[in-house]
mmCIF file with all atom_site columns, C-alpha atoms in Angstrom:
data_model
loop_
_atom_site.group_PDB
_atom_site.id
_atom_site.type_symbol
_atom_site.label_atom_id
_atom_site.label_alt_id
_atom_site.label_comp_id
_atom_site.label_asym_id
_atom_site.label_entity_id
_atom_site.label_seq_id
_atom_site.pdbx_PDB_ins_code
_atom_site.Cartn_x
_atom_site.Cartn_y
_atom_site.Cartn_z
_atom_site.occupancy
_atom_site.B_iso_or_equiv
_atom_site.pdbx_formal_charge
_atom_site.auth_seq_id
_atom_site.auth_comp_id
_atom_site.auth_asym_id
_atom_site.auth_atom_id
_atom_site.pdbx_PDB_model_num
ATOM 1   C CA . ILE A 1 1   ? 12.593  -27.030 -19.122 1.00 59.00 ? 129 ILE A CA 1
ATOM 2   C CA . ALA A 1 2   ? 9.944   -24.789 -20.690 1.00 73.00 ? 130 ALA A CA 1
ATOM 3   C CA . GLY A 1 3   ? 9.003   -22.758 -17.595 1.00 93.00 ? 131 GLY A CA 1
ATOM 4   C CA . ILE A 1 4   ? 6.119   -20.534 -18.621 1.00 97.00 ? 132 ILE A CA 1
ATOM 5   C CA . THR A 1 5   ? 4.626   -20.643 -22.092 1.00 97.00 ? 133 THR A CA 1
ATOM 6   C CA . GLN A 1 6   ? 2.378   -17.867 -23.358 1.00 98.00 ? 134 GLN A CA 1
ATOM 7   C CA . ALA A 1 7   ? 0.316   -17.813 -26.529 1.00 97.00 ? 135 ALA A CA 1
ATOM 8   C CA . PRO A 1 8   ? -0.125  -16.060 -28.813 1.00 98.00 ? 136 PRO A CA 1
ATOM 9   C CA . THR A 1 9   ? 3.150   -14.147 -29.020 1.00 97.00 ? 137 THR A CA 1
ATOM 10  C CA . SER A 1 10  ? 1.372   -11.281 -30.705 1.00 97.00 ? 138 SER A CA 1
ATOM 11  C CA . GLN A 1 11  ? -2.121  -10.535 -31.927 1.00 97.00 ? 139 GLN A CA 1
ATOM 12  C CA . ILE A 1 12  ? -3.979  -7.721  -33.639 1.00 97.00 ? 140 ILE A CA 1
ATOM 13  C CA . LEU A 1 13  ? -7.604  -7.627  -32.605 1.00 96.00 ? 141 LEU A CA 1
ATOM 14  C CA . ALA A 1 14  ? -10.636 -5.580  -33.611 1.00 97.00 ? 142 ALA A CA 1
ATOM 15  C CA . ALA A 1 15  ? -12.359 -3.680  -30.825 1.00 98.00 ? 143 ALA A CA 1
ATOM 16  C CA . GLY A 1 16  ? -15.325 -5.552  -29.412 1.00 97.00 ? 144 GLY A CA 1
ATOM 17  C CA . ARG A 1 17  ? -13.873 -9.002  -30.098 1.00 97.00 ? 145 ARG A CA 1
ATOM 18  C CA . ARG A 1 18  ? -13.319 -11.590 -27.398 1.00 97.00 ? 146 ARG A CA 1
ATOM 19  C CA . MET A 1 19  ? -9.744  -12.765 -26.832 1.00 97.00 ? 147 MET A CA 1
ATOM 20  C CA . THR A 1 20  ? -8.121  -15.327 -24.570 1.00 98.00 ? 148 THR A CA 1
ATOM 21  C CA . LEU A 1 21  ? -4.414  -15.221 -23.779 1.00 98.00 ? 149 LEU A CA 1
ATOM 22  C CA . ARG A 1 22  ? -3.083  -18.604 -22.761 1.00 98.00 ? 150 ARG A CA 1
ATOM 23  C CA . CYS A 1 23  ? -0.526  -19.300 -20.057 1.00 98.00 ? 151 CYS A CA 1
ATOM 24  C CA . THR A 1 24  ? 0.875   -22.687 -19.053 1.00 98.00 ? 152 THR A CA 1
ATOM 25  C CA . GLN A 1 25  ? 3.613   -23.482 -16.543 1.00 97.00 ? 153 GLN A CA 1
ATOM 26  C CA . ASP A 1 26  ? 5.384   -26.783 -15.962 1.00 96.00 ? 154 ASP A CA 1
ATOM 27  C CA . MET A 1 27  ? 7.034   -25.944 -12.641 1.00 94.00 ? 155 MET A CA 1
ATOM 28  C CA . ARG A 1 28  ? 4.089   -26.958 -10.433 1.00 94.00 ? 156 ARG A CA 1
ATOM 29  C CA . HIS A 1 29  ? 4.025   -23.472 -8.952  1.00 95.00 ? 157 HIS A CA 1
ATOM 30  C CA . ASN A 1 30  ? 1.086   -22.638 -6.720  1.00 94.00 ? 158 ASN A CA 1
ATOM 31  C CA . ALA A 1 31  ? 0.745   -18.937 -7.489  1.00 94.00 ? 159 ALA A CA 1
ATOM 32  C CA . MET A 1 32  ? 0.196   -17.411 -10.922 1.00 96.00 ? 160 MET A CA 1
ATOM 33  C CA . TYR A 1 33  ? -0.206  -13.825 -12.085 1.00 97.00 ? 161 TYR A CA 1
ATOM 34  C CA . TRP A 1 34  ? -1.161  -11.731 -15.083 1.00 98.00 ? 162 TRP A CA 1
ATOM 35  C CA . TYR A 1 35  ? 0.534   -8.353  -15.582 1.00 98.00 ? 163 TYR A CA 1
ATOM 36  C CA . ARG A 1 36  ? 0.293   -5.739  -18.284 1.00 98.00 ? 164 ARG A CA 1
ATOM 37  C CA . GLN A 1 37  ? 3.300   -3.585  -19.104 1.00 98.00 ? 165 GLN A CA 1
ATOM 38  C CA . ASP A 1 38  ? 2.850   -0.146  -20.598 1.00 96.00 ? 166 ASP A CA 1
ATOM 39  C CA . LEU A 1 39  ? 5.383   2.614   -21.277 1.00 92.00 ? 167 LEU A CA 1
ATOM 40  C CA . GLY A 1 40  ? 5.419   5.079   -18.412 1.00 91.00 ? 168 GLY A CA 1
ATOM 41  C CA . LEU A 1 41  ? 3.158   2.923   -16.248 1.00 93.00 ? 169 LEU A CA 1
ATOM 42  C CA . GLY A 1 42  ? 5.362   -0.110  -15.680 1.00 93.00 ? 170 GLY A CA 1
ATOM 43  C CA . LEU A 1 43  ? 4.099   -3.530  -14.671 1.00 96.00 ? 171 LEU A CA 1
ATOM 44  C CA . ARG A 1 44  ? 0.556   -3.565  -13.291 1.00 96.00 ? 172 ARG A CA 1
ATOM 45  C CA . LEU A 1 45  ? -1.120  -6.616  -11.801 1.00 96.00 ? 173 LEU A CA 1
ATOM 46  C CA . ILE A 1 46  ? -4.399  -7.588  -13.475 1.00 98.00 ? 174 ILE A CA 1
ATOM 47  C CA . HIS A 1 47  ? -5.423  -10.795 -11.704 1.00 98.00 ? 175 HIS A CA 1
ATOM 48  C CA . TYR A 1 48  ? -3.732  -13.440 -9.625  1.00 96.00 ? 176 TYR A CA 1
ATOM 49  C CA . SER A 1 49  ? -4.301  -16.957 -8.324  1.00 96.00 ? 177 SER A CA 1
ATOM 50  C CA . ASN A 1 50  ? -2.700  -18.215 -5.120  1.00 93.00 ? 178 ASN A CA 1
ATOM 51  C CA . THR A 1 51  ? -3.645  -21.825 -5.827  1.00 94.00 ? 179 THR A CA 1
ATOM 52  C CA . ALA A 1 52  ? -5.726  -23.896 -8.230  1.00 95.00 ? 180 ALA A CA 1
ATOM 53  C CA . GLY A 1 53  ? -9.419  -23.107 -7.876  1.00 96.00 ? 181 GLY A CA 1
ATOM 54  C CA . THR A 1 54  ? -8.947  -19.587 -6.497  1.00 96.00 ? 182 THR A CA 1
ATOM 55  C CA . THR A 1 55  ? -8.464  -16.200 -8.175  1.00 97.00 ? 183 THR A CA 1
ATOM 56  C CA . GLY A 1 56  ? -8.206  -12.598 -7.037  1.00 96.00 ? 184 GLY A CA 1
ATOM 57  C CA . LYS A 1 57  ? -8.289  -9.077  -8.473  1.00 97.00 ? 185 LYS A CA 1
ATOM 58  C CA . GLY A 1 58  ? -5.160  -7.070  -8.874  1.00 95.00 ? 186 GLY A CA 1
ATOM 59  C CA . GLU A 1 59  ? -4.610  -3.379  -9.515  1.00 94.00 ? 187 GLU A CA 1
ATOM 60  C CA . VAL A 1 60  ? -6.325  -3.131  -12.932 1.00 97.00 ? 188 VAL A CA 1
ATOM 61  C CA . PRO A 1 61  ? -8.877  -5.987  -13.238 1.00 98.00 ? 189 PRO A CA 1
ATOM 62  C CA . ASP A 1 62  ? -11.689 -4.227  -15.156 1.00 97.00 ? 190 ASP A CA 1
ATOM 63  C CA . GLY A 1 63  ? -12.391 -5.749  -18.572 1.00 97.00 ? 191 GLY A CA 1
ATOM 64  C CA . TYR A 1 64  ? -10.460 -8.926  -17.798 1.00 98.00 ? 192 TYR A CA 1
ATOM 65  C CA . SER A 1 65  ? -11.339 -12.306 -16.318 1.00 98.00 ? 193 SER A CA 1
ATOM 66  C CA . VAL A 1 66  ? -9.292  -15.351 -15.360 1.00 98.00 ? 194 VAL A CA 1
ATOM 67  C CA . SER A 1 67  ? -9.818  -18.948 -14.326 1.00 97.00 ? 195 SER A CA 1
ATOM 68  C CA . ARG A 1 68  ? -7.590  -21.515 -12.616 1.00 98.00 ? 196 ARG A CA 1
ATOM 69  C CA . ALA A 1 69  ? -9.083  -24.922 -13.207 1.00 97.00 ? 197 ALA A CA 1
ATOM 70  C CA . ASN A 1 70  ? -5.771  -26.692 -12.555 1.00 97.00 ? 198 ASN A CA 1
ATOM 71  C CA . THR A 1 71  ? -2.241  -25.934 -11.356 1.00 96.00 ? 199 THR A CA 1
ATOM 72  C CA . ASP A 1 72  ? -0.670  -25.503 -14.773 1.00 97.00 ? 200 ASP A CA 1
ATOM 73  C CA . ASP A 1 73  ? -3.025  -23.243 -16.723 1.00 98.00 ? 201 ASP A CA 1
ATOM 74  C CA . PHE A 1 74  ? -4.093  -19.638 -16.097 1.00 98.00 ? 202 PHE A CA 1
ATOM 75  C CA . PRO A 1 75  ? -5.872  -18.109 -19.105 1.00 98.00 ? 203 PRO A CA 1
ATOM 76  C CA . LEU A 1 76  ? -6.711  -14.402 -19.299 1.00 98.00 ? 204 LEU A CA 1
ATOM 77  C CA . THR A 1 77  ? -9.871  -13.404 -21.196 1.00 98.00 ? 205 THR A CA 1
ATOM 78  C CA . LEU A 1 78  ? -10.815 -10.023 -22.612 1.00 98.00 ? 206 LEU A CA 1
ATOM 79  C CA . ALA A 1 79  ? -14.587 -10.285 -23.046 1.00 95.00 ? 207 ALA A CA 1
ATOM 80  C CA . SER A 1 80  ? -14.924 -7.298  -25.373 1.00 97.00 ? 208 SER A CA 1
ATOM 81  C CA . ALA A 1 81  ? -11.566 -5.750  -26.252 1.00 97.00 ? 209 ALA A CA 1
ATOM 82  C CA . VAL A 1 82  ? -11.072 -1.966  -26.236 1.00 98.00 ? 210 VAL A CA 1
ATOM 83  C CA . PRO A 1 83  ? -8.123  0.055   -27.600 1.00 98.00 ? 211 PRO A CA 1
ATOM 84  C CA . SER A 1 84  ? -6.930  0.894   -24.059 1.00 97.00 ? 212 SER A CA 1
ATOM 85  C CA . GLN A 1 85  ? -6.186  -2.797  -23.612 1.00 98.00 ? 213 GLN A CA 1
ATOM 86  C CA . THR A 1 86  ? -3.404  -2.544  -26.191 1.00 98.00 ? 214 THR A CA 1
ATOM 87  C CA . SER A 1 87  ? -0.394  -3.645  -24.184 1.00 98.00 ? 215 SER A CA 1
ATOM 88  C CA . VAL A 1 88  ? 2.187   -6.340  -23.594 1.00 98.00 ? 216 VAL A CA 1
ATOM 89  C CA . TYR A 1 89  ? 0.803   -8.989  -21.266 1.00 98.00 ? 217 TYR A CA 1
ATOM 90  C CA . PHE A 1 90  ? 3.033   -11.115 -19.053 1.00 98.00 ? 218 PHE A CA 1
ATOM 91  C CA . CYS A 1 91  ? 2.074   -14.257 -17.209 1.00 98.00 ? 219 CYS A CA 1
ATOM 92  C CA . ALA A 1 92  ? 4.186   -15.100 -14.166 1.00 97.00 ? 220 ALA A CA 1
ATOM 93  C CA . SER A 1 93  ? 4.346   -17.794 -11.526 1.00 96.00 ? 221 SER A CA 1
ATOM 94  C CA . ARG A 1 94  ? 5.867   -18.319 -8.126  1.00 94.00 ? 222 ARG A CA 1
ATOM 95  C CA . MET A 1 95  ? 6.250   -21.426 -6.001  1.00 90.00 ? 223 MET A CA 1
ATOM 96  C CA . ASP A 1 96  ? 4.408   -19.985 -2.992  1.00 81.00 ? 224 ASP A CA 1
ATOM 97  C CA . ARG A 1 97  ? 1.711   -17.387 -2.456  1.00 72.00 ? 225 ARG A CA 1
ATOM 98  C CA . ALA A 1 98  ? 3.937   -15.145 -0.312  1.00 71.00 ? 226 ALA A CA 1
ATOM 99  C CA . ASN A 1 99  ? 5.410   -12.259 -2.279  1.00 67.00 ? 227 ASN A CA 1
ATOM 100 C CA . THR A 1 100 ? 8.967   -13.140 -1.310  1.00 74.00 ? 228 THR A CA 1
ATOM 101 C CA . GLY A 1 101 ? 10.028  -15.817 -3.739  1.00 85.00 ? 229 GLY A CA 1
ATOM 102 C CA . GLU A 1 102 ? 11.287  -15.520 -7.294  1.00 90.00 ? 230 GLU A CA 1
ATOM 103 C CA . LEU A 1 103 ? 8.751   -14.605 -9.945  1.00 94.00 ? 231 LEU A CA 1
ATOM 104 C CA . PHE A 1 104 ? 9.178   -16.489 -13.221 1.00 96.00 ? 232 PHE A CA 1
ATOM 105 C CA . PHE A 1 105 ? 7.824   -14.672 -16.270 1.00 97.00 ? 233 PHE A CA 1
ATOM 106 C CA . GLY A 1 106 ? 6.749   -15.819 -19.695 1.00 97.00 ? 234 GLY A CA 1
ATOM 107 C CA . GLU A 1 107 ? 8.011   -14.043 -22.795 1.00 96.00 ? 235 GLU A CA 1
ATOM 108 C CA . GLY A 1 108 ? 4.891   -11.937 -23.137 1.00 97.00 ? 236 GLY A CA 1
ATOM 109 C CA . SER A 1 109 ? 1.944   -11.548 -25.485 1.00 98.00 ? 237 SER A CA 1
ATOM 110 C CA . ARG A 1 110 ? 1.804   -8.303  -27.453 1.00 98.00 ? 238 ARG A CA 1
ATOM 111 C CA . LEU A 1 111 ? -1.819  -7.338  -28.048 1.00 98.00 ? 239 LEU A CA 1
ATOM 112 C CA . THR A 1 112 ? -2.983  -4.522  -30.302 1.00 98.00 ? 240 THR A CA 1
ATOM 113 C CA . VAL A 1 113 ? -6.655  -3.577  -30.233 1.00 98.00 ? 241 VAL A CA 1
ATOM 114 C CA . LEU A 1 114 ? -7.803  -1.444  -33.157 1.00 96.00 ? 242 LEU A CA 1
ATOM 115 C CA . THR Y 2 1   ? 0.502   6.294   -6.071  1.00 53.00 ? 132 THR Y CA 1
ATOM 116 C CA . GLN Y 2 2   ? 3.990   5.261   -7.178  1.00 51.00 ? 133 GLN Y CA 1
ATOM 117 C CA . LEU Y 2 3   ? 5.728   4.029   -4.031  1.00 80.00 ? 134 LEU Y CA 1
ATOM 118 C CA . LEU Y 2 4   ? 8.999   2.937   -5.627  1.00 93.00 ? 135 LEU Y CA 1
ATOM 119 C CA . GLU Y 2 5   ? 10.919  5.509   -7.636  1.00 95.00 ? 136 GLU Y CA 1
ATOM 120 C CA . GLN Y 2 6   ? 13.775  4.426   -9.850  1.00 97.00 ? 137 GLN Y CA 1
ATOM 121 C CA . SER Y 2 7   ? 16.453  6.734   -11.159 1.00 96.00 ? 138 SER Y CA 1
ATOM 122 C CA . PRO Y 2 8   ? 17.676  7.506   -13.641 1.00 97.00 ? 139 PRO Y CA 1
ATOM 123 C CA . GLN Y 2 9   ? 14.886  6.542   -16.040 1.00 96.00 ? 140 GLN Y CA 1
ATOM 124 C CA . PHE Y 2 10  ? 17.313  6.222   -18.943 1.00 97.00 ? 141 PHE Y CA 1
ATOM 125 C CA . LEU Y 2 11  ? 21.071  5.733   -19.061 1.00 97.00 ? 142 LEU Y CA 1
ATOM 126 C CA . SER Y 2 12  ? 23.314  5.395   -22.101 1.00 97.00 ? 143 SER Y CA 1
ATOM 127 C CA . ILE Y 2 13  ? 27.000  4.690   -21.446 1.00 97.00 ? 144 ILE Y CA 1
ATOM 128 C CA . GLN Y 2 14  ? 30.094  3.327   -23.161 1.00 97.00 ? 145 GLN Y CA 1
ATOM 129 C CA . GLU Y 2 15  ? 31.432  -0.149  -22.596 1.00 98.00 ? 146 GLU Y CA 1
ATOM 130 C CA . GLY Y 2 16  ? 33.788  -0.249  -19.621 1.00 97.00 ? 147 GLY Y CA 1
ATOM 131 C CA . GLU Y 2 17  ? 32.132  2.541   -17.637 1.00 98.00 ? 148 GLU Y CA 1
ATOM 132 C CA . ASN Y 2 18  ? 30.734  2.111   -14.136 1.00 98.00 ? 149 ASN Y CA 1
ATOM 133 C CA . LEU Y 2 19  ? 27.185  3.066   -13.200 1.00 97.00 ? 150 LEU Y CA 1
ATOM 134 C CA . THR Y 2 20  ? 24.755  3.092   -10.310 1.00 98.00 ? 151 THR Y CA 1
ATOM 135 C CA . VAL Y 2 21  ? 20.974  3.003   -10.461 1.00 98.00 ? 152 VAL Y CA 1
ATOM 136 C CA . TYR Y 2 22  ? 18.700  3.696   -7.544  1.00 98.00 ? 153 TYR Y CA 1
ATOM 137 C CA . CYS Y 2 23  ? 15.387  2.495   -6.157  1.00 97.00 ? 154 CYS Y CA 1
ATOM 138 C CA . ASN Y 2 24  ? 13.890  4.790   -3.507  1.00 96.00 ? 155 ASN Y CA 1
ATOM 139 C CA . SER Y 2 25  ? 10.762  4.913   -1.395  1.00 94.00 ? 156 SER Y CA 1
ATOM 140 C CA . SER Y 2 26  ? 9.303   6.490   1.716   1.00 91.00 ? 157 SER Y CA 1
ATOM 141 C CA . SER Y 2 27  ? 7.930   3.070   2.660   1.00 90.00 ? 158 SER Y CA 1
ATOM 142 C CA . VAL Y 2 28  ? 9.720   0.277   4.478   1.00 92.00 ? 159 VAL Y CA 1
ATOM 143 C CA . PHE Y 2 29  ? 10.036  -2.991  2.584   1.00 92.00 ? 160 PHE Y CA 1
ATOM 144 C CA . SER Y 2 30  ? 10.411  -6.425  4.139   1.00 91.00 ? 161 SER Y CA 1
ATOM 145 C CA . SER Y 2 31  ? 12.327  -7.525  1.051   1.00 92.00 ? 162 SER Y CA 1
ATOM 146 C CA . LEU Y 2 32  ? 13.323  -6.105  -2.304  1.00 94.00 ? 163 LEU Y CA 1
ATOM 147 C CA . GLN Y 2 33  ? 14.094  -7.755  -5.600  1.00 95.00 ? 164 GLN Y CA 1
ATOM 148 C CA . TRP Y 2 34  ? 15.946  -6.611  -8.718  1.00 97.00 ? 165 TRP Y CA 1
ATOM 149 C CA . TYR Y 2 35  ? 14.987  -7.955  -12.134 1.00 98.00 ? 166 TYR Y CA 1
ATOM 150 C CA . ARG Y 2 36  ? 16.481  -7.418  -15.598 1.00 98.00 ? 167 ARG Y CA 1
ATOM 151 C CA . GLN Y 2 37  ? 14.285  -7.414  -18.677 1.00 97.00 ? 168 GLN Y CA 1
ATOM 152 C CA . GLU Y 2 38  ? 15.734  -7.710  -22.163 1.00 95.00 ? 169 GLU Y CA 1
ATOM 153 C CA . PRO Y 2 39  ? 13.770  -6.548  -25.223 1.00 92.00 ? 170 PRO Y CA 1
ATOM 154 C CA . GLY Y 2 40  ? 11.015  -8.971  -26.182 1.00 92.00 ? 171 GLY Y CA 1
ATOM 155 C CA . GLU Y 2 41  ? 11.373  -11.038 -23.031 1.00 95.00 ? 172 GLU Y CA 1
ATOM 156 C CA . GLY Y 2 42  ? 9.965   -11.172 -19.530 1.00 97.00 ? 173 GLY Y CA 1
ATOM 157 C CA . PRO Y 2 43  ? 11.844  -9.932  -16.455 1.00 97.00 ? 174 PRO Y CA 1
ATOM 158 C CA . VAL Y 2 44  ? 14.390  -12.283 -14.893 1.00 97.00 ? 175 VAL Y CA 1
ATOM 159 C CA . LEU Y 2 45  ? 15.299  -12.163 -11.212 1.00 96.00 ? 176 LEU Y CA 1
ATOM 160 C CA . LEU Y 2 46  ? 18.833  -10.986 -10.405 1.00 97.00 ? 177 LEU Y CA 1
ATOM 161 C CA . VAL Y 2 47  ? 18.768  -10.839 -6.602  1.00 96.00 ? 178 VAL Y CA 1
ATOM 162 C CA . THR Y 2 48  ? 16.607  -10.610 -3.478  1.00 94.00 ? 179 THR Y CA 1
ATOM 163 C CA . VAL Y 2 49  ? 17.719  -8.551  -0.469  1.00 95.00 ? 180 VAL Y CA 1
ATOM 164 C CA . VAL Y 2 50  ? 15.985  -8.852  2.878   1.00 93.00 ? 181 VAL Y CA 1
ATOM 165 C CA . THR Y 2 51  ? 18.223  -7.381  5.610   1.00 93.00 ? 182 THR Y CA 1
ATOM 166 C CA . GLY Y 2 52  ? 18.871  -3.661  6.119   1.00 95.00 ? 183 GLY Y CA 1
ATOM 167 C CA . GLY Y 2 53  ? 22.427  -2.838  5.006   1.00 96.00 ? 184 GLY Y CA 1
ATOM 168 C CA . GLU Y 2 54  ? 22.766  -6.106  3.107   1.00 96.00 ? 185 GLU Y CA 1
ATOM 169 C CA . VAL Y 2 55  ? 25.181  -6.186  0.175   1.00 97.00 ? 186 VAL Y CA 1
ATOM 170 C CA . LYS Y 2 56  ? 25.056  -8.900  -2.467  1.00 97.00 ? 187 LYS Y CA 1
ATOM 171 C CA . LYS Y 2 57  ? 27.368  -9.376  -5.429  1.00 97.00 ? 188 LYS Y CA 1
ATOM 172 C CA . LEU Y 2 58  ? 26.624  -11.084 -8.715  1.00 96.00 ? 189 LEU Y CA 1
ATOM 173 C CA . LYS Y 2 59  ? 29.792  -10.984 -10.830 1.00 96.00 ? 190 LYS Y CA 1
ATOM 174 C CA . ARG Y 2 60  ? 30.153  -7.302  -11.815 1.00 97.00 ? 191 ARG Y CA 1
ATOM 175 C CA . LEU Y 2 61  ? 26.824  -6.308  -10.204 1.00 98.00 ? 192 LEU Y CA 1
ATOM 176 C CA . THR Y 2 62  ? 26.658  -5.133  -6.592  1.00 98.00 ? 193 THR Y CA 1
ATOM 177 C CA . PHE Y 2 63  ? 23.300  -4.717  -4.870  1.00 98.00 ? 194 PHE Y CA 1
ATOM 178 C CA . GLN Y 2 64  ? 22.757  -2.878  -1.603  1.00 97.00 ? 195 GLN Y CA 1
ATOM 179 C CA . PHE Y 2 65  ? 19.663  -2.621  0.591   1.00 97.00 ? 196 PHE Y CA 1
ATOM 180 C CA . GLY Y 2 66  ? 19.476  0.563   2.654   1.00 96.00 ? 197 GLY Y CA 1
ATOM 181 C CA . ASP Y 2 67  ? 19.854  0.376   6.419   1.00 96.00 ? 198 ASP Y CA 1
ATOM 182 C CA . ALA Y 2 68  ? 16.247  1.472   6.897   1.00 95.00 ? 199 ALA Y CA 1
ATOM 183 C CA . ARG Y 2 69  ? 15.018  -0.872  4.132   1.00 94.00 ? 200 ARG Y CA 1
ATOM 184 C CA . LYS Y 2 70  ? 13.499  2.042   2.205   1.00 94.00 ? 201 LYS Y CA 1
ATOM 185 C CA . ASP Y 2 71  ? 15.945  2.143   -0.685  1.00 96.00 ? 202 ASP Y CA 1
ATOM 186 C CA . SER Y 2 72  ? 18.312  0.048   -2.740  1.00 97.00 ? 203 SER Y CA 1
ATOM 187 C CA . SER Y 2 73  ? 21.052  0.536   -5.296  1.00 98.00 ? 204 SER Y CA 1
ATOM 188 C CA . LEU Y 2 74  ? 22.566  -1.484  -8.103  1.00 98.00 ? 205 LEU Y CA 1
ATOM 189 C CA . HIS Y 2 75  ? 26.147  -0.763  -9.124  1.00 98.00 ? 206 HIS Y CA 1
ATOM 190 C CA . ILE Y 2 76  ? 27.619  -2.216  -12.306 1.00 98.00 ? 207 ILE Y CA 1
ATOM 191 C CA . THR Y 2 77  ? 31.378  -2.244  -12.741 1.00 98.00 ? 208 THR Y CA 1
ATOM 192 C CA . ALA Y 2 78  ? 32.906  -2.158  -16.221 1.00 98.00 ? 209 ALA Y CA 1
ATOM 193 C CA . ALA Y 2 79  ? 29.585  -2.358  -18.044 1.00 97.00 ? 210 ALA Y CA 1
ATOM 194 C CA . GLN Y 2 80  ? 29.330  -4.560  -21.114 1.00 97.00 ? 211 GLN Y CA 1
ATOM 195 C CA . PRO Y 2 81  ? 26.841  -4.501  -24.023 1.00 96.00 ? 212 PRO Y CA 1
ATOM 196 C CA . GLY Y 2 82  ? 25.269  -7.643  -22.569 1.00 95.00 ? 213 GLY Y CA 1
ATOM 197 C CA . ASP Y 2 83  ? 24.187  -5.568  -19.546 1.00 97.00 ? 214 ASP Y CA 1
ATOM 198 C CA . THR Y 2 84  ? 21.794  -3.628  -21.780 1.00 97.00 ? 215 THR Y CA 1
ATOM 199 C CA . GLY Y 2 85  ? 18.206  -3.920  -20.616 1.00 97.00 ? 216 GLY Y CA 1
ATOM 200 C CA . LEU Y 2 86  ? 15.500  -2.609  -18.317 1.00 98.00 ? 217 LEU Y CA 1
ATOM 201 C CA . TYR Y 2 87  ? 16.353  -2.925  -14.630 1.00 98.00 ? 218 TYR Y CA 1
ATOM 202 C CA . LEU Y 2 88  ? 13.311  -3.201  -12.379 1.00 98.00 ? 219 LEU Y CA 1
ATOM 203 C CA . CYS Y 2 89  ? 13.092  -3.157  -8.612  1.00 97.00 ? 220 CYS Y CA 1
ATOM 204 C CA . ALA Y 2 90  ? 10.147  -4.632  -6.725  1.00 96.00 ? 221 ALA Y CA 1
ATOM 205 C CA . GLY Y 2 91  ? 9.525   -4.442  -2.993  1.00 93.00 ? 222 GLY Y CA 1
ATOM 206 C CA . VAL Y 2 92  ? 7.209   -6.246  -0.577  1.00 89.00 ? 223 VAL Y CA 1
ATOM 207 C CA . ALA Y 2 93  ? 5.426   -3.745  1.642   1.00 83.00 ? 224 ALA Y CA 1
ATOM 208 C CA . GLY Y 2 94  ? 2.579   -3.400  4.088   1.00 73.00 ? 225 GLY Y CA 1
ATOM 209 C CA . ASN Y 2 95  ? 0.630   -5.787  6.222   1.00 71.00 ? 226 ASN Y CA 1
ATOM 210 C CA . ASN Y 2 96  ? -0.877  -7.321  3.082   1.00 71.00 ? 227 ASN Y CA 1
ATOM 211 C CA . ARG Y 2 97  ? 2.650   -7.942  1.752   1.00 75.00 ? 228 ARG Y CA 1
ATOM 212 C CA . LYS Y 2 98  ? 1.817   -6.404  -1.593  1.00 81.00 ? 229 LYS Y CA 1
ATOM 213 C CA . LEU Y 2 99  ? 4.513   -6.458  -4.284  1.00 88.00 ? 230 LEU Y CA 1
ATOM 214 C CA . ILE Y 2 100 ? 5.231   -2.932  -5.527  1.00 92.00 ? 231 ILE Y CA 1
ATOM 215 C CA . TRP Y 2 101 ? 7.085   -2.381  -8.805  1.00 95.00 ? 232 TRP Y CA 1
ATOM 216 C CA . GLY Y 2 102 ? 9.246   0.535   -9.855  1.00 96.00 ? 233 GLY Y CA 1
ATOM 217 C CA . LEU Y 2 103 ? 9.017   1.836   -13.433 1.00 96.00 ? 234 LEU Y CA 1
ATOM 218 C CA . GLY Y 2 104 ? 12.553  0.745   -14.227 1.00 96.00 ? 235 GLY Y CA 1
ATOM 219 C CA . THR Y 2 105 ? 15.850  2.122   -15.473 1.00 97.00 ? 236 THR Y CA 1
ATOM 220 C CA . SER Y 2 106 ? 16.516  1.533   -19.159 1.00 97.00 ? 237 SER Y CA 1
ATOM 221 C CA . LEU Y 2 107 ? 20.255  0.948   -19.649 1.00 97.00 ? 238 LEU Y CA 1
ATOM 222 C CA . ALA Y 2 108 ? 22.064  0.971   -22.983 1.00 97.00 ? 239 ALA Y CA 1
ATOM 223 C CA . VAL Y 2 109 ? 25.737  0.000   -23.043 1.00 97.00 ? 240 VAL Y CA 1
ATOM 224 C CA . ASN Y 2 110 ? 27.356  0.960   -26.311 1.00 96.00 ? 241 ASN Y CA 1
ATOM 225 C CA . PRO Y 2 111 ? 30.348  -0.982  -27.694 1.00 95.00 ? 242 PRO Y CA 1
#
């Protein structure tokens, strides 16, 4: 069972470039999330999707966009990367939209913007 | 505003020692979860507590939810190097049932 697969594992990117982080889950979970994790700031929610076809803004959405065309995939796009977006990005999923069930995380994508 | 405070931030102990880490807030949570994150990986759920005063055990780990559902603790008995990692608490709060994360306690258990 793969769970959640993220790609790429790591990437170095020039400022101003466009980048898409991929996330795929095979658990048929309804809700999916993108977090960034930074030292001293912890996990911060970027965007979420409660079900296919819907998305919502989290705590730090600026500079990021997401789409949820189907249940399995939830890509995160940086339209024009800036150095402050250097971080480790985690995709997560949960069976239901209520914040009470177990969150399953991918292994993360480490992004460095120069 | 950081609603969930975890302490200590860092802890380095020898194998076999006992330890307790804390997750505190002034807010009431309808439920609280503890996750462990190992280097280079995503967090993995350890336990969910939902009832004030609830105690749950997972092998050598004991989790307690405060009576008022504002705080929680994780006690590890006879720590082992495999317990090394970042321990995160996350609570569901408010009418919008938002999930709030603590910053974590980084634990190193030395052989």
